[in-house]
Amino acid sequence: MKILLASSEVHPFSKTGGLADMVGALAKALAASGHDVHLVSPLYRGIVSKFPTISSANWEFNLPMADRWVQAGLRSLDLSHGLKAFFVDCPSFYDRAGIYHEHNVSYPDNASRYIFFSKCVVHLSRYMDWRPDVVHVHDWQTGLVPMLNLQQRYEGWSNPPPTCFTIHNLAYQGLFHGSLFNQLNASREFFMPDGAEFHGFLNCLKAGIAFADAITTVSPRYAREICTEEFGCGLDGVLRRRRERLFGILNGVDYQDWTTQKNPLLPHGYSVNRMAGKAANKLELQKKMGLKIDPGIPLFGTISRLAEQKGVDIQLGALSEMLSARMQFVLLGSGSPDYEKGYLDLARRFPGQMAVYIGYSEPLAHLIEAGCDFYLMPSQFEPCGLNQMYSLRYGTIPVVRATGGLDDSVVDFQQDPKSADGIKFHEYSAQALAKAIRKALALYENPTLFKRFRRSAMRADFSWDKTLEQYLRVYEIAMSAHF
Ligand code: ADP
């Protein structure tokens, strides 16, 4: 199948979260299984210096944005298995210090930046000499592609390709002033309550839900949750209307990147039958983060965007109670300044026992996954979540709130004592999380059971081949039931 994947971020070129990991891994897996895959994303600052073999694709184009024209060029890079990555080079939009924001303030022209990117995706699929069978777009930044595709029918293109739209997080909708719809140069009939309009605003995510031939989200449970008022973020109605085209597919893990063996980002390798390296990584982590070096103390970790969704408030509450017990905690993350301060203040109260690194670091993320005994993920809601799956592979027992993809990927003792690999709690409260941490401490005190949990965790398999089959089925549905 010829598949065009378009996303505002793709690992290893650009990344702010799980979206980049998922699109990068999906592209690799599709190409490795013999499909003909092209990727397209914006050319952000720093990409060319990291990948100097990116070359010009000798293609310049101008696209209208309301009554002005914006110019861009195309660059490309050949990857393994015939996978081709394209980059939209438009310095005025993408050559900036951040991807979506700087100093926690979103760029004021984000609507224009991603309307333009969406137009580029449609332009490429129409004019490349390679015609995709399906165009797969992701999140609000490319949510307008399915609609712009249909608009092409008014512009003389009788058979634009079918589209698949994946929602990675319903809470980020790309909601902008209604007047910005003009920049799409599209028929007003699309700006209706059953289309891109949302209470007078332009809603890019809603447009994707309304006009894509197939819609997916990143876990089966989240697919059910978002059709309810509680999790629907105002879009449950439109999602219910399109329910027969909505599919929940759990993300896979790129086990080439997330491996405990021969991983250049880990000081010590290990595997399910040779766990000494994990213990050595724990000491490295304690040393690096200024924690008291003690192989026998249970060490908990979290790597996260510090946003309300991630359960920061209940985590701070639970930790301030639980750190009086014999345990350590390490955090890697960045986000809301209030939350950053919350963790830093708490770390000052518990020196040697809690450590915080505010910032972004892939090597430290791997070391935390490898060095910790438990991984805390108390999200309010979680479309899929990747870190709990990375933790499982690294033998680090996840302690998660039973929501979305966390519920789908972790097995609790109550569910199945034989294959249990994590600890779940249900109520969204600091008390419930503290209780789950106490369960973890009790598990740590029972070496036989702890070892069993670890073995089950490391054997859990979220590799892409299973996930891939499900996407291919959805692509077929999109192709057979094209708008
Ligand atoms: P989300 O996409 O909602 O942020 P996910 O769990 O799906 O959450 O994916 C987060 C991804 O981003 C993981 O690969 C995680 O390791 C990574 N990540 C998040 N914050 C940081 C950080 N501060 N440093 C390094 N990696 C991070």
Short mmCIF file of N, CA, C and O in Angstrom, two decimals, residues 335-439:
data_model
loop_
_atom_site.label_atom_id
_atom_site.label_comp_id
_atom_site.label_asym_id
_atom_site.label_seq_id
_atom_site.Cartn_x
_atom_site.Cartn_y
_atom_site.Cartn_z
N GLY A 335 7.09 21.92 32.17
CA GLY A 335 5.74 22.32 31.81
C GLY A 335 5.32 23.53 32.60
O GLY A 335 6.08 24.51 32.70
N SER A 336 4.15 23.45 33.21
CA SER A 336 3.60 24.60 33.91
C SER A 336 4.57 25.04 35.03
O SER A 336 4.99 24.23 35.85
N PRO A 337 4.93 26.34 35.09
CA PRO A 337 5.88 26.81 36.10
C PRO A 337 5.42 26.51 37.53
O PRO A 337 6.25 26.19 38.38
N ASP A 338 4.12 26.57 37.79
CA ASP A 338 3.62 26.27 39.14
C ASP A 338 3.91 24.82 39.52
O ASP A 338 4.31 24.51 40.65
N TYR A 339 3.71 23.93 38.56
CA TYR A 339 3.98 22.51 38.84
C TYR A 339 5.48 22.27 39.00
O TYR A 339 5.91 21.51 39.87
N GLU A 340 6.28 22.92 38.15
CA GLU A 340 7.73 22.76 38.28
C GLU A 340 8.15 23.17 39.69
O GLU A 340 8.91 22.48 40.37
N LYS A 341 7.62 24.31 40.16
CA LYS A 341 7.96 24.81 41.49
C LYS A 341 7.49 23.82 42.56
O LYS A 341 8.19 23.58 43.55
N GLY A 342 6.31 23.24 42.36
CA GLY A 342 5.78 22.27 43.32
C GLY A 342 6.75 21.12 43.55
O GLY A 342 7.03 20.75 44.69
N TYR A 343 7.29 20.58 42.46
CA TYR A 343 8.24 19.46 42.59
C TYR A 343 9.56 19.92 43.21
O TYR A 343 10.13 19.25 44.06
N LEU A 344 10.04 21.11 42.77
CA LEU A 344 11.32 21.60 43.29
C LEU A 344 11.22 21.86 44.79
O LEU A 344 12.13 21.53 45.56
N ASP A 345 10.09 22.44 45.23
CA ASP A 345 9.89 22.71 46.66
C ASP A 345 9.89 21.41 47.46
O ASP A 345 10.52 21.32 48.53
N LEU A 346 9.19 20.42 46.91
CA LEU A 346 9.10 19.14 47.62
C LEU A 346 10.49 18.48 47.71
O LEU A 346 10.87 17.93 48.75
N ALA A 347 11.27 18.59 46.63
CA ALA A 347 12.61 17.98 46.63
C ALA A 347 13.49 18.65 47.69
O ALA A 347 14.32 18.00 48.32
N ARG A 348 13.28 19.96 47.90
CA ARG A 348 14.08 20.66 48.94
C ARG A 348 13.72 20.15 50.33
O ARG A 348 14.55 20.13 51.23
N ARG A 349 12.46 19.74 50.50
CA ARG A 349 12.06 19.20 51.81
C ARG A 349 12.64 17.82 52.07
O ARG A 349 12.74 17.38 53.20
N PHE A 350 12.96 17.08 51.00
CA PHE A 350 13.44 15.69 51.16
C PHE A 350 14.77 15.48 50.44
O PHE A 350 14.86 14.69 49.49
N PRO A 351 15.84 16.21 50.87
CA PRO A 351 17.12 16.08 50.16
C PRO A 351 17.65 14.64 50.24
O PRO A 351 17.49 13.97 51.27
N GLY A 352 18.26 14.20 49.16
CA GLY A 352 18.82 12.84 49.14
C GLY A 352 17.77 11.79 48.90
O GLY A 352 18.07 10.63 48.64
N GLN A 353 16.49 12.20 48.99
CA GLN A 353 15.41 11.22 48.88
C GLN A 353 14.53 11.51 47.67
O GLN A 353 13.88 10.61 47.14
N MET A 354 14.52 12.79 47.26
CA MET A 354 13.75 13.12 46.06
C MET A 354 14.61 14.05 45.20
O MET A 354 15.25 14.96 45.72
N ALA A 355 14.65 13.81 43.90
CA ALA A 355 15.46 14.63 43.00
C ALA A 355 14.64 15.00 41.78
O ALA A 355 13.80 14.22 41.32
N VAL A 356 14.89 16.21 41.27
CA VAL A 356 14.10 16.73 40.15
C VAL A 356 15.03 17.27 39.08
O VAL A 356 15.99 17.98 39.38
N TYR A 357 14.75 16.93 37.84
CA TYR A 357 15.46 17.55 36.72
C TYR A 357 14.40 18.21 35.85
O TYR A 357 13.56 17.52 35.25
N ILE A 358 14.40 19.53 35.82
CA ILE A 358 13.44 20.25 34.98
C ILE A 358 14.09 20.43 33.61
O ILE A 358 15.13 21.08 33.49
N GLY A 359 13.48 19.86 32.58
CA GLY A 359 14.04 19.98 31.24
C GLY A 359 13.68 18.75 30.44
O GLY A 359 12.80 17.98 30.84
N TYR A 360 14.35 18.59 29.32
CA TYR A 360 14.06 17.48 28.43
C TYR A 360 15.35 16.73 28.18
O TYR A 360 16.36 17.33 27.82
N SER A 361 15.39 15.44 28.42
CA SER A 361 16.62 14.68 28.19
C SER A 361 16.31 13.22 27.88
O SER A 361 15.78 12.50 28.73
N GLU A 362 16.63 12.81 26.65
CA GLU A 362 16.37 11.41 26.30
C GLU A 362 17.26 10.44 27.07
O GLU A 362 16.79 9.43 27.57
N PRO A 363 18.60 10.74 27.19
CA PRO A 363 19.43 9.80 27.96
C PRO A 363 18.94 9.63 29.39
O PRO A 363 18.89 8.51 29.91
N LEU A 364 18.53 10.73 30.03
CA LEU A 364 18.05 10.61 31.41
C LEU A 364 16.73 9.83 31.45
O LEU A 364 16.49 9.05 32.38
N ALA A 365 15.88 10.02 30.41
CA ALA A 365 14.61 9.27 30.37
C ALA A 365 14.91 7.76 30.37
O ALA A 365 14.31 6.99 31.12
N HIS A 366 15.88 7.34 29.57
CA HIS A 366 16.22 5.91 29.52
C HIS A 366 16.80 5.44 30.86
O HIS A 366 16.48 4.35 31.33
N LEU A 367 17.66 6.28 31.45
CA LEU A 367 18.28 5.87 32.72
C LEU A 367 17.23 5.76 33.83
O LEU A 367 17.30 4.87 34.69
N ILE A 368 16.25 6.67 33.83
CA ILE A 368 15.19 6.59 34.84
C ILE A 368 14.37 5.32 34.64
O ILE A 368 14.09 4.58 35.60
N GLU A 369 13.98 5.05 33.38
CA GLU A 369 13.21 3.82 33.13
C GLU A 369 14.01 2.59 33.57
O GLU A 369 13.44 1.64 34.10
N ALA A 370 15.32 2.62 33.36
CA ALA A 370 16.13 1.43 33.68
C ALA A 370 16.49 1.36 35.16
O ALA A 370 16.59 0.27 35.72
N GLY A 371 16.69 2.52 35.79
CA GLY A 371 17.23 2.52 37.16
C GLY A 371 16.17 2.42 38.24
O GLY A 371 16.46 2.04 39.37
N CYS A 372 14.92 2.74 37.92
CA CYS A 372 13.89 2.74 38.95
C CYS A 372 13.31 1.34 39.18
O CYS A 372 13.40 0.47 38.33
N ASP A 373 12.68 1.19 40.35
CA ASP A 373 11.95 -0.04 40.64
C ASP A 373 10.49 0.10 40.24
O ASP A 373 9.86 -0.87 39.83
N PHE A 374 9.95 1.33 40.39
CA PHE A 374 8.54 1.57 40.08
C PHE A 374 8.42 2.86 39.27
O PHE A 374 9.23 3.78 39.42
N TYR A 375 7.39 2.91 38.44
CA TYR A 375 7.14 4.09 37.62
C TYR A 375 5.74 4.61 37.94
O TYR A 375 4.75 3.85 37.86
N LEU A 376 5.62 5.88 38.30
CA LEU A 376 4.32 6.44 38.68
C LEU A 376 3.67 7.18 37.52
O LEU A 376 4.28 8.06 36.92
N MET A 377 2.42 6.87 37.22
CA MET A 377 1.70 7.53 36.13
C MET A 377 0.23 7.69 36.55
O MET A 377 -0.64 6.90 36.16
N PRO A 378 -0.04 8.74 37.35
CA PRO A 378 -1.39 8.87 37.92
C PRO A 378 -2.31 9.76 37.09
O PRO A 378 -3.06 10.58 37.65
N SER A 379 -2.31 9.59 35.77
CA SER A 379 -3.01 10.53 34.89
C SER A 379 -4.51 10.65 35.18
O SER A 379 -5.17 9.66 35.50
N GLN A 380 -5.00 11.88 34.96
CA GLN A 380 -6.45 12.13 35.04
C GLN A 380 -7.13 11.37 33.89
O GLN A 380 -8.13 10.71 34.06
N PHE A 381 -6.56 11.54 32.70
CA PHE A 381 -6.96 10.73 31.54
C PHE A 381 -5.71 10.47 30.74
O PHE A 381 -4.72 11.20 30.85
N GLU A 382 -5.68 9.39 29.97
CA GLU A 382 -4.46 9.05 29.21
C GLU A 382 -4.86 8.32 27.92
O GLU A 382 -5.24 7.16 27.96
N PRO A 383 -4.80 9.01 26.77
CA PRO A 383 -5.20 8.39 25.52
C PRO A 383 -4.50 7.04 25.30
O PRO A 383 -5.14 6.04 25.00
N CYS A 384 -3.19 7.00 25.43
CA CYS A 384 -2.47 5.72 25.37
C CYS A 384 -1.42 5.71 26.47
O CYS A 384 -1.47 4.92 27.38
N GLY A 385 -0.49 6.66 26.39
CA GLY A 385 0.62 6.65 27.33
C GLY A 385 1.66 5.68 26.82
O GLY A 385 1.33 4.56 26.41
N LEU A 386 2.90 6.11 26.79
CA LEU A 386 3.95 5.22 26.32
C LEU A 386 4.87 4.81 27.46
O LEU A 386 5.38 3.70 27.50
N ASN A 387 5.06 5.73 28.41
CA ASN A 387 6.06 5.43 29.43
C ASN A 387 5.74 4.20 30.26
O ASN A 387 6.66 3.50 30.69
N GLN A 388 4.45 3.91 30.47
CA GLN A 388 4.14 2.69 31.23
C GLN A 388 4.57 1.46 30.43
O GLN A 388 4.99 0.45 31.01
N MET A 389 4.52 1.55 29.09
CA MET A 389 4.94 0.39 28.28
C MET A 389 6.47 0.30 28.24
O MET A 389 7.03 -0.79 28.26
N TYR A 390 7.14 1.46 28.19
CA TYR A 390 8.61 1.44 28.26
C TYR A 390 9.03 0.86 29.62
O TYR A 390 9.96 0.06 29.71
N SER A 391 8.33 1.27 30.68
CA SER A 391 8.65 0.77 32.03
C SER A 391 8.55 -0.74 32.08
O SER A 391 9.42 -1.41 32.64
N LEU A 392 7.47 -1.28 31.50
CA LEU A 392 7.29 -2.74 31.53
C LEU A 392 8.51 -3.42 30.92
O LEU A 392 9.10 -4.32 31.51
N ARG A 393 8.90 -2.94 29.73
CA ARG A 393 10.04 -3.59 29.05
C ARG A 393 11.33 -3.45 29.87
O ARG A 393 12.20 -4.32 29.85
N TYR A 394 11.43 -2.35 30.63
CA TYR A 394 12.65 -2.11 31.42
C TYR A 394 12.58 -2.75 32.82
O TYR A 394 13.43 -2.53 33.66
N GLY A 395 11.48 -3.53 33.06
CA GLY A 395 11.38 -4.22 34.35
C GLY A 395 11.09 -3.28 35.50
O GLY A 395 11.43 -3.58 36.65
N THR A 396 10.46 -2.16 35.20
CA THR A 396 10.14 -1.15 36.21
C THR A 396 8.62 -1.16 36.36
O THR A 396 7.90 -0.87 35.40
N ILE A 397 8.15 -1.54 37.54
CA ILE A 397 6.72 -1.84 37.69
C ILE A 397 5.89 -0.55 37.64
O ILE A 397 6.07 0.35 38.47
N PRO A 398 4.96 -0.45 36.68
CA PRO A 398 4.15 0.76 36.60
C PRO A 398 3.05 0.81 37.66
O PRO A 398 2.38 -0.19 37.91
N VAL A 399 2.90 1.97 38.26
CA VAL A 399 1.80 2.22 39.20
C VAL A 399 0.93 3.25 38.50
O VAL A 399 1.35 4.40 38.33
N VAL A 400 -0.24 2.84 38.03
CA VAL A 400 -1.00 3.71 37.12
C VAL A 400 -2.44 3.88 37.57
O VAL A 400 -3.00 3.01 38.25
N ARG A 401 -3.04 4.98 37.16
CA ARG A 401 -4.48 5.12 37.34
C ARG A 401 -5.16 4.38 36.19
O ARG A 401 -4.73 4.47 35.04
N ALA A 402 -6.22 3.64 36.50
CA ALA A 402 -6.87 2.79 35.49
C ALA A 402 -7.73 3.64 34.57
O ALA A 402 -8.95 3.73 34.74
N THR A 403 -7.09 4.28 33.60
CA THR A 403 -7.82 5.08 32.62
C THR A 403 -7.18 4.91 31.25
O THR A 403 -5.97 4.64 31.17
N GLY A 404 -7.98 5.04 30.19
CA GLY A 404 -7.47 5.02 28.81
C GLY A 404 -6.49 3.89 28.56
O GLY A 404 -6.68 2.74 28.95
N GLY A 405 -5.38 4.25 27.89
CA GLY A 405 -4.38 3.26 27.50
C GLY A 405 -3.64 2.66 28.69
O GLY A 405 -3.06 1.57 28.58
N LEU A 406 -3.66 3.35 29.84
CA LEU A 406 -2.99 2.79 31.02
C LEU A 406 -3.73 1.54 31.46
O LEU A 406 -3.14 0.52 31.80
N ASP A 407 -5.07 1.62 31.41
CA ASP A 407 -5.86 0.45 31.80
C ASP A 407 -5.69 -0.69 30.80
O ASP A 407 -5.68 -1.86 31.17
N ASP A 408 -5.54 -0.32 29.53
CA ASP A 408 -5.42 -1.35 28.48
C ASP A 408 -4.06 -2.04 28.47
O ASP A 408 -3.93 -3.12 27.89
N SER A 409 -3.03 -1.43 29.03
CA SER A 409 -1.68 -1.99 28.85
C SER A 409 -1.06 -2.58 30.12
O SER A 409 -0.01 -3.22 30.04
N VAL A 410 -1.69 -2.36 31.27
CA VAL A 410 -1.10 -2.85 32.52
C VAL A 410 -2.05 -3.87 33.14
O VAL A 410 -3.27 -3.70 33.10
N VAL A 411 -1.49 -4.95 33.68
CA VAL A 411 -2.33 -5.98 34.32
C VAL A 411 -2.11 -5.92 35.83
O VAL A 411 -0.98 -6.02 36.32
N ASP A 412 -3.19 -5.77 36.56
CA ASP A 412 -3.15 -5.66 38.02
C ASP A 412 -3.31 -7.04 38.66
O ASP A 412 -3.87 -7.95 38.04
N PHE A 413 -2.87 -7.19 39.88
CA PHE A 413 -2.98 -8.47 40.60
C PHE A 413 -4.44 -8.94 40.69
O PHE A 413 -4.73 -10.12 40.55
N GLN A 414 -5.36 -7.96 40.92
CA GLN A 414 -6.79 -8.32 41.03
C GLN A 414 -7.34 -8.88 39.71
O GLN A 414 -8.20 -9.73 39.71
N GLN A 415 -6.82 -8.36 38.61
CA GLN A 415 -7.29 -8.83 37.30
C GLN A 415 -6.81 -10.25 37.02
O GLN A 415 -7.55 -11.07 36.51
N ASP A 416 -5.53 -10.48 37.29
CA ASP A 416 -4.95 -11.78 36.98
C ASP A 416 -3.64 -11.95 37.77
O ASP A 416 -2.59 -11.45 37.37
N PRO A 417 -3.73 -12.68 38.90
CA PRO A 417 -2.54 -12.80 39.76
C PRO A 417 -1.35 -13.42 39.03
O PRO A 417 -0.20 -13.10 39.33
N LYS A 418 -1.61 -14.29 38.05
CA LYS A 418 -0.50 -14.99 37.37
C LYS A 418 0.29 -14.06 36.45
O LYS A 418 1.51 -14.14 36.39
N SER A 419 -0.44 -13.21 35.70
CA SER A 419 0.30 -12.38 34.74
C SER A 419 0.41 -10.92 35.17
O SER A 419 0.77 -10.06 34.36
N ALA A 420 0.10 -10.63 36.46
CA ALA A 420 0.13 -9.23 36.92
C ALA A 420 1.51 -8.61 36.68
O ALA A 420 2.54 -9.23 36.93
N ASP A 421 1.51 -7.39 36.17
CA ASP A 421 2.80 -6.71 35.94
C ASP A 421 2.78 -5.26 36.41
O ASP A 421 3.71 -4.50 36.11
N GLY A 422 1.72 -4.86 37.09
CA GLY A 422 1.66 -3.48 37.56
C GLY A 422 0.63 -3.31 38.65
O GLY A 422 -0.03 -4.27 39.05
N ILE A 423 0.52 -2.07 39.13
CA ILE A 423 -0.44 -1.75 40.20
C ILE A 423 -1.37 -0.66 39.67
O ILE A 423 -0.89 0.35 39.14
N LYS A 424 -2.68 -0.89 39.80
CA LYS A 424 -3.65 0.10 39.31
C LYS A 424 -4.44 0.67 40.47
O LYS A 424 -4.71 -0.04 41.44
N PHE A 425 -4.83 1.93 40.33
CA PHE A 425 -5.81 2.48 41.28
C PHE A 425 -6.86 3.22 40.47
O PHE A 425 -6.64 3.53 39.30
N HIS A 426 -8.01 3.46 41.08
CA HIS A 426 -9.14 3.96 40.29
C HIS A 426 -9.50 5.41 40.60
O HIS A 426 -9.60 6.24 39.70
N GLU A 427 -9.70 5.70 41.88
CA GLU A 427 -10.19 7.04 42.25
C GLU A 427 -9.10 8.08 41.98
O GLU A 427 -7.92 7.84 42.28
N TYR A 428 -9.50 9.23 41.43
CA TYR A 428 -8.52 10.28 41.18
C TYR A 428 -8.33 11.09 42.46
O TYR A 428 -9.00 12.10 42.70
N SER A 429 -7.44 10.62 43.33
CA SER A 429 -7.18 11.36 44.58
C SER A 429 -5.78 11.02 45.07
O SER A 429 -5.23 9.95 44.77
N ALA A 430 -5.21 11.97 45.85
CA ALA A 430 -3.89 11.75 46.42
C ALA A 430 -3.90 10.54 47.35
O ALA A 430 -2.94 9.77 47.40
N GLN A 431 -5.05 10.34 48.06
CA GLN A 431 -5.15 9.21 49.00
C GLN A 431 -5.07 7.88 48.24
O GLN A 431 -4.38 6.96 48.66
N ALA A 432 -5.80 7.82 47.11
CA ALA A 432 -5.80 6.56 46.35
C ALA A 432 -4.41 6.28 45.78
O ALA A 432 -3.95 5.13 45.76
N LEU A 433 -3.72 7.33 45.34
CA LEU A 433 -2.36 7.13 44.82
C LEU A 433 -1.42 6.71 45.95
O LEU A 433 -0.59 5.80 45.79
N ALA A 434 -1.57 7.36 47.13
CA ALA A 434 -0.70 7.01 48.27
C ALA A 434 -0.91 5.54 48.63
O ALA A 434 0.05 4.80 48.91
N LYS A 435 -2.17 5.09 48.57
CA LYS A 435 -2.46 3.68 48.88
C LYS A 435 -1.78 2.77 47.86
O LYS A 435 -1.22 1.72 48.22
N ALA A 436 -1.80 3.18 46.58
CA ALA A 436 -1.15 2.37 45.54
C ALA A 436 0.37 2.33 45.78
O ALA A 436 1.02 1.30 45.56
N ILE A 437 0.93 3.45 46.23
CA ILE A 437 2.38 3.47 46.52
C ILE A 437 2.67 2.51 47.69
O ILE A 437 3.67 1.78 47.69
N ARG A 438 1.77 2.51 48.69
CA ARG A 438 1.97 1.58 49.81
C ARG A 438 1.93 0.13 49.32
O ARG A 438 2.70 -0.70 49.79
N LYS A 439 1.06 -0.15 48.35
CA LYS A 439 1.02 -1.52 47.78
C LYS A 439 2.35 -1.84 47.11
O LYS A 439 2.86 -2.95 47.20
#
